[in-house]
XYZ file of C-alpha atoms in Angstrom:
538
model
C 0.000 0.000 0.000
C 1.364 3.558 -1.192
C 0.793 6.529 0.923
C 0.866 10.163 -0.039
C 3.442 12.093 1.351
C 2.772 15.822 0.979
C 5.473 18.292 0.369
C 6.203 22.143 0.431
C 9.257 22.188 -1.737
C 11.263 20.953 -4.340
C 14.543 20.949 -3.418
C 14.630 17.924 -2.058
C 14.289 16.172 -5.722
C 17.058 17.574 -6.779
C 19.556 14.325 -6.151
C 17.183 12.633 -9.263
C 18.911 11.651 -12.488
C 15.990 11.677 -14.553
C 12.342 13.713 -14.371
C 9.646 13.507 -16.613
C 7.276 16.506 -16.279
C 3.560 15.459 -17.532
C 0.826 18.037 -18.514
C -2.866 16.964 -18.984
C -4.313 15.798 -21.792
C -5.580 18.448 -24.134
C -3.266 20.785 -22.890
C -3.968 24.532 -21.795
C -1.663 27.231 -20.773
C -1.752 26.798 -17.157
C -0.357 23.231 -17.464
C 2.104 24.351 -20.343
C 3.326 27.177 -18.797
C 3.562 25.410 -14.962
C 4.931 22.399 -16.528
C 8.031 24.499 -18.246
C 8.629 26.320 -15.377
C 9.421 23.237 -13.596
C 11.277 22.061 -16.587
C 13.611 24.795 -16.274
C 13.987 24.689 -12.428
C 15.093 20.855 -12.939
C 17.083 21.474 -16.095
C 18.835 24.689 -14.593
C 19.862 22.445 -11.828
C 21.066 20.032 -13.949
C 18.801 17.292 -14.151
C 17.872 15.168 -17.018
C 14.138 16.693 -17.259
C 11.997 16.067 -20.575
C 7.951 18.219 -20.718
C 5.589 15.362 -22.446
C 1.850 15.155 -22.912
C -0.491 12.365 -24.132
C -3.310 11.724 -25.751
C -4.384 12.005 -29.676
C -4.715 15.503 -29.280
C -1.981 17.632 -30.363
C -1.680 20.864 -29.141
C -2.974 23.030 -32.507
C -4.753 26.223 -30.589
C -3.415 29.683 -32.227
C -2.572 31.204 -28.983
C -1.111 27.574 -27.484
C 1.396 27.312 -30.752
C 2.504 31.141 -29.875
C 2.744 30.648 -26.575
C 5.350 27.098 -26.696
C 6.873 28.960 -29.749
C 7.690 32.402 -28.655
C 8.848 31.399 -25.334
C 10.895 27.903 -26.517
C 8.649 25.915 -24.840
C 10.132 22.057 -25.256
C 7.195 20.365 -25.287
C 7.013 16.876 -26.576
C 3.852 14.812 -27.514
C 4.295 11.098 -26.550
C 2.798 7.531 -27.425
C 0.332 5.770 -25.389
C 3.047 3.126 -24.619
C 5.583 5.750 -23.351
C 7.228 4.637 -19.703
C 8.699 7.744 -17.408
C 12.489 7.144 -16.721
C 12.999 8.567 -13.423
C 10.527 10.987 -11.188
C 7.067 11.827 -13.245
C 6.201 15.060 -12.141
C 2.360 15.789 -13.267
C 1.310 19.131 -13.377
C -2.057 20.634 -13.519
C -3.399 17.199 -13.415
C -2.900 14.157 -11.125
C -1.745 10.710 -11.233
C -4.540 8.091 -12.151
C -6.810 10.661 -13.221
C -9.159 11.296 -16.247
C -7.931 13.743 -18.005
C -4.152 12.346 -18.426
C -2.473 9.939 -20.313
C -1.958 6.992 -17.870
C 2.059 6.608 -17.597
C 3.885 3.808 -15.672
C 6.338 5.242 -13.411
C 7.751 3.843 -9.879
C 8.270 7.579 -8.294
C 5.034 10.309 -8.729
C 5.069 13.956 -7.854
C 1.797 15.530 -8.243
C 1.353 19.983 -8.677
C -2.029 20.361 -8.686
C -5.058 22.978 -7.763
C -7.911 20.737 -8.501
C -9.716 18.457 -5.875
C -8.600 14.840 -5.201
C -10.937 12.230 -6.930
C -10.939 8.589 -7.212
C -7.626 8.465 -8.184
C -6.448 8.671 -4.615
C -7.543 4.973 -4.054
C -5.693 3.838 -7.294
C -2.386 5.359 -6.306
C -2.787 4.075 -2.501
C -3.638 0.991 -3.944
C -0.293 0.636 -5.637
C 2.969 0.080 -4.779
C 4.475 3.367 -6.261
C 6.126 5.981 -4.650
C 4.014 9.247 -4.550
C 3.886 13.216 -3.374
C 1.944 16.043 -3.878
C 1.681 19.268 -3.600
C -2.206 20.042 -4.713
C -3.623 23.227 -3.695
C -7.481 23.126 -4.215
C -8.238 26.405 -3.335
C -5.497 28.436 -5.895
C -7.049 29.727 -8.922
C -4.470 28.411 -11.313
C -1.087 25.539 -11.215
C 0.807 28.296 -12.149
C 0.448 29.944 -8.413
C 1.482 26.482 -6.819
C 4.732 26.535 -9.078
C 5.481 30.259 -7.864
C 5.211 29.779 -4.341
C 7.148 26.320 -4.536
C 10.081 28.566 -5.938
C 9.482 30.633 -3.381
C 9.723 28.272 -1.344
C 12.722 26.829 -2.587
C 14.674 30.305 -3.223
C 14.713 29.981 -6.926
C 15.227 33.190 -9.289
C 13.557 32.538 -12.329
C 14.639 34.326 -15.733
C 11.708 36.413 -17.635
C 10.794 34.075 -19.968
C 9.741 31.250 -16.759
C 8.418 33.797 -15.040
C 6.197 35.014 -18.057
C 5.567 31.515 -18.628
C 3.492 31.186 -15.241
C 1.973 34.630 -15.355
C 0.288 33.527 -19.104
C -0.524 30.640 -17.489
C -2.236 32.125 -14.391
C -3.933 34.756 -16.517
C -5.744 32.340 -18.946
C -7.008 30.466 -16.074
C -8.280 32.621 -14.064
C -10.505 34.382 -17.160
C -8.042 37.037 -17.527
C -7.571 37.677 -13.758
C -11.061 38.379 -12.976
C -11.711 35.127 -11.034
C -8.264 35.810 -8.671
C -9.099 35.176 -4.991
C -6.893 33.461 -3.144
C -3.996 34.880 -1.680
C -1.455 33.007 -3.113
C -2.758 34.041 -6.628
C -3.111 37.413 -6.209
C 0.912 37.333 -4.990
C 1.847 35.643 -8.103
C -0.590 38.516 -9.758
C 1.279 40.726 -8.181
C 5.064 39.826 -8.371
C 5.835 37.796 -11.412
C 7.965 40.061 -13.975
C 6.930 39.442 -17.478
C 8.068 39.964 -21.070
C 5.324 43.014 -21.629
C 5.872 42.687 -25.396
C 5.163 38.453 -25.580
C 2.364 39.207 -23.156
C 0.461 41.692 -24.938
C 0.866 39.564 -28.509
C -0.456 36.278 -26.365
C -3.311 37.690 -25.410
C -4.642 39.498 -28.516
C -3.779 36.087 -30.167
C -6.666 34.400 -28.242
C -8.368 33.272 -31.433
C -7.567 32.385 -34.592
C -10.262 33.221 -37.239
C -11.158 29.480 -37.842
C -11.922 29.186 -34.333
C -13.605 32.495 -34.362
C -16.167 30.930 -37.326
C -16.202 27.802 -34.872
C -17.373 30.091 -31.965
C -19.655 32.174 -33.475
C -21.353 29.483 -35.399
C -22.166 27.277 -32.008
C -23.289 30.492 -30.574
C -26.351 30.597 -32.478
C -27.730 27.339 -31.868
C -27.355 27.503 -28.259
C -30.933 26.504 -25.855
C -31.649 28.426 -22.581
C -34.414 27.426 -20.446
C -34.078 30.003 -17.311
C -30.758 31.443 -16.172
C -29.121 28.465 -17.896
C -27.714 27.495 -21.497
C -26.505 24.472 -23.278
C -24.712 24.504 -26.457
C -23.531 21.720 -28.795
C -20.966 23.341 -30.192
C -19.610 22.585 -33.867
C -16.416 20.258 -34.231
C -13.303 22.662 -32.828
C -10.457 22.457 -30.673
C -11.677 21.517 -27.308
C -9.822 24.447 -25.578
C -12.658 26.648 -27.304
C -15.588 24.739 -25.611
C -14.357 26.512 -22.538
C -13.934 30.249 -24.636
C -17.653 29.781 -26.032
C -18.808 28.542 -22.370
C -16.986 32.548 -21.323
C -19.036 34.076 -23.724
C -22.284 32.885 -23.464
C -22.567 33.517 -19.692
C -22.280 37.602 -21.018
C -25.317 37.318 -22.148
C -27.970 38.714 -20.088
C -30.053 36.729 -17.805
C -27.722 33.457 -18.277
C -25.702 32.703 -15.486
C -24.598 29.443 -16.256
C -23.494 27.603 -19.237
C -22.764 24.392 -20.340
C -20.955 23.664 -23.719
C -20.268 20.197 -25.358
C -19.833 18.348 -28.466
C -19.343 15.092 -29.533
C -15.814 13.268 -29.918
C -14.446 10.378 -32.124
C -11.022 8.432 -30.704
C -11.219 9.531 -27.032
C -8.118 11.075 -25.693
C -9.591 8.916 -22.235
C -10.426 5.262 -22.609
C -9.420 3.631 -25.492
C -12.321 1.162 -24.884
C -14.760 3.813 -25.965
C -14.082 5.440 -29.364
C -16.723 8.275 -28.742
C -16.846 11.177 -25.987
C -19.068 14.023 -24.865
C -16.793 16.586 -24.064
C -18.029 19.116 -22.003
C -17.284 22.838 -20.334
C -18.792 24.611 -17.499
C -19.110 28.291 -16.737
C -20.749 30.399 -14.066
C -20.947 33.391 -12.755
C -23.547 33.615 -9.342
C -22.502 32.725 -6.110
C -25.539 29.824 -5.999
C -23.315 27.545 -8.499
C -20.312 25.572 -8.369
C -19.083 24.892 -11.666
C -16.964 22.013 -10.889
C -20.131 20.582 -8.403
C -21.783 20.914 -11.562
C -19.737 18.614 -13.543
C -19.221 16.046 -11.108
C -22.919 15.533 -10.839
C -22.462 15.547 -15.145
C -20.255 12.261 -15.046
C -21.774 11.182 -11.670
C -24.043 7.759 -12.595
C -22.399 4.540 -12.943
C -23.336 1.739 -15.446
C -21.874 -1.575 -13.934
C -19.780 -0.025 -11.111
C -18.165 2.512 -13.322
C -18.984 6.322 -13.885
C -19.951 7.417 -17.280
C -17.333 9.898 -17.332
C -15.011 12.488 -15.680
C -14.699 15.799 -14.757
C -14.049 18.443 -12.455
C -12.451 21.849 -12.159
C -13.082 25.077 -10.017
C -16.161 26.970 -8.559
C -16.093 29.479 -11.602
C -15.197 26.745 -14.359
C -14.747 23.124 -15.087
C -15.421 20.479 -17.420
C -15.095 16.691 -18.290
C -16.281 13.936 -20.565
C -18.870 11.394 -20.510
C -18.792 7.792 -22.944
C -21.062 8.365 -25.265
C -21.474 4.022 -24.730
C -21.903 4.427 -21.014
C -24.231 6.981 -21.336
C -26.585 4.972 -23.740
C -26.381 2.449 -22.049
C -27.029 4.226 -18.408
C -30.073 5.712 -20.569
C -31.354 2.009 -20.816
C -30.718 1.082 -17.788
C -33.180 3.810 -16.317
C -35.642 3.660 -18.935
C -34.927 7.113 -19.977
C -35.043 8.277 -24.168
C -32.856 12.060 -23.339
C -30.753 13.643 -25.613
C -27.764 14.427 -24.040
C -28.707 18.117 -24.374
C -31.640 16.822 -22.179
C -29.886 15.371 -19.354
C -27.389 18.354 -18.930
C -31.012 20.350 -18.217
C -32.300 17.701 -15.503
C -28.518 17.685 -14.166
C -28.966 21.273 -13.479
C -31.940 20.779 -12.062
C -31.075 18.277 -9.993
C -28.170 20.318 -8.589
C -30.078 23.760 -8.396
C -33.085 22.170 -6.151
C -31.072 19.642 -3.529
C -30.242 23.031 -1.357
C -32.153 25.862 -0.147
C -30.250 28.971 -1.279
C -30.384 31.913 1.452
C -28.870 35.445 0.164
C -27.855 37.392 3.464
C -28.549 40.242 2.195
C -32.042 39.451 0.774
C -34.207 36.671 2.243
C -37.198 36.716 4.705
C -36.130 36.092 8.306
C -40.084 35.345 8.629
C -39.730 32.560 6.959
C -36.772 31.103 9.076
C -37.798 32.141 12.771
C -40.853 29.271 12.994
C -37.499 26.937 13.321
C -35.481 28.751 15.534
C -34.832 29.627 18.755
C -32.867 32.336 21.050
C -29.271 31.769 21.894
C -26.905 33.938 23.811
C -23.186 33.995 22.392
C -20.834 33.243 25.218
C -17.469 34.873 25.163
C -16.401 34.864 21.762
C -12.839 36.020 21.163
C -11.280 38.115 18.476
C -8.227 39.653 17.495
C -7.735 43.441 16.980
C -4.876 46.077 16.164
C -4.999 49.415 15.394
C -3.070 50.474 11.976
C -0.482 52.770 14.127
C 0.968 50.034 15.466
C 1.540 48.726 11.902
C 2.857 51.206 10.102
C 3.240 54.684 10.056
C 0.121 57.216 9.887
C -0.734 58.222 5.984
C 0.738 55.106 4.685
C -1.188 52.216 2.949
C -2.069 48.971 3.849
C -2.732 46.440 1.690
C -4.763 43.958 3.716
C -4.713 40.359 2.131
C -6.655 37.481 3.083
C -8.596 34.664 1.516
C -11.707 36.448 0.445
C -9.922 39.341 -0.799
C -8.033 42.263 -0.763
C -8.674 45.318 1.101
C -7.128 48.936 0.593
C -6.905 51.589 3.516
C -4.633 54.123 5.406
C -3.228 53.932 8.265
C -5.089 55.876 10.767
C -5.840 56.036 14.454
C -9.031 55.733 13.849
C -8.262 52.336 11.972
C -8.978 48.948 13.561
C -8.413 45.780 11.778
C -9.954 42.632 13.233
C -10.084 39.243 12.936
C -11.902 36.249 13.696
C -10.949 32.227 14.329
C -11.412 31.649 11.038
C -9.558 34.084 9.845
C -12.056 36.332 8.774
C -10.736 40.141 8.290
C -12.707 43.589 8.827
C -11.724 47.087 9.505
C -13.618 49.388 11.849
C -13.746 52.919 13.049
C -12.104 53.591 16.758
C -15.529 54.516 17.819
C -17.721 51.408 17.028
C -14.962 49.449 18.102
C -14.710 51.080 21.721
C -18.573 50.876 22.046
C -18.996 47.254 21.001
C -15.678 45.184 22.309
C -13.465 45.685 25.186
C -9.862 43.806 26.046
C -10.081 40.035 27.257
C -7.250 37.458 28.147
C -7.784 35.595 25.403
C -6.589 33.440 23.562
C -7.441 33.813 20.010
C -7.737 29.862 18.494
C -7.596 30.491 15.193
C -7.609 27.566 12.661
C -4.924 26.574 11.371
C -3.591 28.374 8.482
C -0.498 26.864 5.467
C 1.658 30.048 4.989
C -0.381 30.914 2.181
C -4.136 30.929 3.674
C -2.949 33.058 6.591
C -4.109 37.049 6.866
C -1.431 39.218 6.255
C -0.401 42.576 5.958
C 1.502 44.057 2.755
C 2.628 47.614 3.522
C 2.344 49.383 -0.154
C 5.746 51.168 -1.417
C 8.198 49.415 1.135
C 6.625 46.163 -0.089
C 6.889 44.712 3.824
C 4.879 41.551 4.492
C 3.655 40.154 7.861
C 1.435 38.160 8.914
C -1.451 39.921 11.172
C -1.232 36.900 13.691
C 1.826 38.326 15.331
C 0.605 41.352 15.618
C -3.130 41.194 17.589
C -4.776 41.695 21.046
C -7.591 39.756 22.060
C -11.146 41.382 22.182
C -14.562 40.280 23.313
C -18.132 41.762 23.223
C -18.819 44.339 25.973
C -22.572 43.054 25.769
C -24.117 39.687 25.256
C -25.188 38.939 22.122
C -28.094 37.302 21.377
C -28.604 35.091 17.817
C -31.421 32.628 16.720
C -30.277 29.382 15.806
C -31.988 27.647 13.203
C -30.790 23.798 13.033
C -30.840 23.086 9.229
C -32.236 19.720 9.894
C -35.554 21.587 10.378
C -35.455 23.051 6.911
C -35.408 19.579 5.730
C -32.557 19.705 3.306
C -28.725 21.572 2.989
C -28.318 25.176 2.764
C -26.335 27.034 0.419
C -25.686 30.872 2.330
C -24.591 33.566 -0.405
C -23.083 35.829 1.976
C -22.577 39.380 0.518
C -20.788 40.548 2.730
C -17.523 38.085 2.282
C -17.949 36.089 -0.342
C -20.717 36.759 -3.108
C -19.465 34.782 -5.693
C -19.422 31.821 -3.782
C -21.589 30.031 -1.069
C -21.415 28.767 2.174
C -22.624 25.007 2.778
C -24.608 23.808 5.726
C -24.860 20.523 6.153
C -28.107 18.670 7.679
C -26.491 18.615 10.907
C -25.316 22.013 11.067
C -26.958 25.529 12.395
C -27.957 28.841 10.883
C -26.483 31.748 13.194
C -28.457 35.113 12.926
C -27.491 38.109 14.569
C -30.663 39.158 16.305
C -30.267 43.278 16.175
C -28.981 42.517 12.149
C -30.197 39.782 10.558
C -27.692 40.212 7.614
C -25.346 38.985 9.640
C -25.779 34.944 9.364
C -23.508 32.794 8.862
C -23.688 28.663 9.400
C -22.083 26.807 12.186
C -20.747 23.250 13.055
C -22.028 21.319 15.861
C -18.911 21.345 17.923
C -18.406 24.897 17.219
C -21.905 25.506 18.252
C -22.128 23.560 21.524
C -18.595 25.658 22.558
C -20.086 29.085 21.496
C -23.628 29.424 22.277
C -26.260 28.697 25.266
C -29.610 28.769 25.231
C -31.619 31.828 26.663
C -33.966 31.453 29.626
C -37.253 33.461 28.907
């Protein structure tokens, strides 16, 4: 039996002879452009490293071809019966998985950002040798790649480093879906070739697959706030740029974009695929949820498809043979374009969504009751002890960045869970006073933790080192809703952290609302719960 060992660095492969570095199959810039950075780290340390990809796709996109051209990229397309020699390193993509040429190797380093599937079983299964470094929460492989040369000390030369910021640029939609920390730093700090740059990405399309786009455009079907499209035959990289588009369109939300394949790049078993692409663009839906639920039934023990990806955008593939024959299995006669619709569905109605800044606290209080909130500490400092008055703070932390000045009349606090917000001197000396503390905050990886990035000096800390411990000068009264009583999960889109994502409460969990503000409810754990709040005697 294998086990996973996960690591934080790299410099500890650097006694290999040989590395193979593996990108996914159908290959994008994230995994090109993460996968040659690692190719030069290895080769500039003077490793035998080679950058392969499987598959019977060859990498044909305009912007792809400019962007391994321009920048030298040595990327090498390999047989099906090709055997690593040495560490495999995948990147953007993990060992076992769907959406990568399987290759035999004894030694496996996975770089990843997307969540662990079945594949986990397979490896621990085996008798291989395995680490990872997967980051589910990072926007983009190229971020994991930066901070593991931070990590490891490395100075990269402009062309890696413009390498990863292409890469973390075309998947994170051109920036706009950067949230975590550790993407915003590579946002933020990776030097670039400004002239490559600018020619990548005004090279998006080539005017084939422009023809391609528009012409699947117009035969797309919306029923609500959704929209499927079977696109026309194209690259499969432009599923995902059609997906982009449509969900501009007003009143869709969420798209879904597929077409049909011949000589699967997955399972040589089954010559034909669906291939699929998800976009979204409300806080209710999880794009990669979404797919997963796509490739979710299993005909004889064995899902239809694959597929995953991110809370903005994913995709996958379903056997167009599994999926006939799952369709006779259930008696069912849908088009495929059909079952994406009762997939939604499905998906959209097995929550209730709550909005905490717009939903009826009518409806909620015949299921609650009145709780008190025993001592509840938080952390506080006020900017002066910081920085300097009149400078800026750049406060950074995983739901976002936030600008001010330093000022005595600036307080920055923060919760257990690491929660940030900034308040005036005077609310906070009327609401909290000093306690003993301590502040249990969860446990943070370097990267999670809230920090403080002084602008023009460039300073980093992290605010942990640097807070009191506060407590309510009142009690504070809630009602508690247990979300068993709703009678199924809750999703909470909570505008005031978050709004492009959701918060999930399970059966067995509670709904906390703030009884003087009933925009302020968030969801709570039982053992959280039970060490927080008491009941009220009336």
């Amino acid at each position: 039996m294998a086990t996973i060992k996960i690591i934080d660095s790299l410099t500890q492969f650097l006694s290999r002879k040989k590395i193979t570095i593996q990108c996914h199959n159908f290959p994008d810039a994230d995994t090109i452009g993460a996968g040659f950075a690692l190719w030069r780290y290895f080769t500039d340390h003077g490793i035998d490293t080679r950058l392969v990809y499987g598959g019977s796709h060859v990498i044909s996109k305009s912007n792809l071809c400019m962007f391994v051209d321009r920048l030298h990229i040595p990327i090498e397309h390999v047989a099906d019966d090709f055997r690593a020699d040495g560490l495999l390193i995948t990147v953007d993509c993990q060992y076992y998985s769907s959406n990568i040429e399987h290759i035999e190797a004894d030694e496996v380093l996975m770089i990843d950002h997307h969540r662990q599937g079945e594949n986990i079983e397979k490896i621990t299964g085996s008798d291989i040798r395995c680490f990872s470094c997967i980051k589910e929460q990072y926007g983009s492989c190229a971020s994991v790649v930066y901070q593991l040369f931070q990590k490891s000390n490395y100075s990269m030369s402009l062309q890696t480093s413009t390498a990863l910021y292409y890469g973390l640029y075309m998947d994170t939609n051109e920036f706009s879906e950067v949230r975590h920390p550790a993407d915003r730093e590579a946002r933020d700090e990776l030097v670039f070739d400004d002239r490559i740059f600018t020619l990548l990405k005004n090279s998006n399309l080539s005017p084939e697959e422009l023809r391609q786009a528009g012409a699947s455009l117009q035969n797309y079907d919306s029923r609500g706030r959704l929209a499927v499209i079977e696109s026309v035959q194209c690259d499969p990289n432009v599923l995902g740029m059609i997906a982009d588009m449509m969900i501009r369109v007003e009143n869709i939300t969420t798209a879904i974009v597929f077409n049909r394949l011949s000589g699967s790049d997955y399972d040589p078993e089954h010559s034909e695929i669906y291939k699929f692409s998800v976009r979204t663009c409300v806080g209710e839906v999880r794009a990669n949820e979404l797919a997963e639920l796509i490739v979710a039934p299993r005909v004889n023990s064995v899902r239809i498809g694959g597929g995953g990806g991110h809370r903005l955008k994913a995709g996958g593939r379903v056997s167009v043979e599994l999926f006939a024959r799952y369709l006779e299995e259930t008696g069912s006669d849908f088009t495929f374009n059909d079952y994406l619709y009762q997939v939604f569905e499905e998906y959209s109605s097995a929550a209730k969504i709550i909005y905490s800044d717009n939903y009826d606290l009518n409806e909620l209080l015949p299921y609650a009751e009145r709780y008190e909130e025993t001592e509840y500490v938080m952390g506080y400092v006020c900017s002066t002890e910081i920085a300097e008055e009149g400078r800026h703070l750049l406060i950074r932390s995983r739901f976002g960045d936030v600008r001010e000045k330093v000022s005595p009349d600036l307080y920055i606090m923060v919760n257990g869970r690491g929660d940030v917000v900034t308040v005036p001197r005077k609310e906070f000396s009327q609401r909290y006073c000093d306690c003993a503390g301590p502040l249990n905050m969860v446990e943070f990886s370097k990267y999670d933790e809230p920090r403080i990035v002084i602008d023009q000096s460039g300073r980093k800390f992290y605010l942990k080192d640097k807070l009191h411990c506060c407590t309510f000068r009142q009690p504070q009264y809630v009602w508690v809703v247990p979300i068993e009583r709703l009678g199924r999960p809750v999703k909470l889109v909570d505008s005031k952290w978050a709004s492009s994502d959701f918060r999930f409460g399970n059966i067995s969990d509670y709904l906390i609302i703030n009884e003087k503000n009933p925009s302020e409810i968030t969801i709570s754990d039982p053992g959280r719960f039970r060490a927080v709040y008491k009941k009220t005697v009336r």
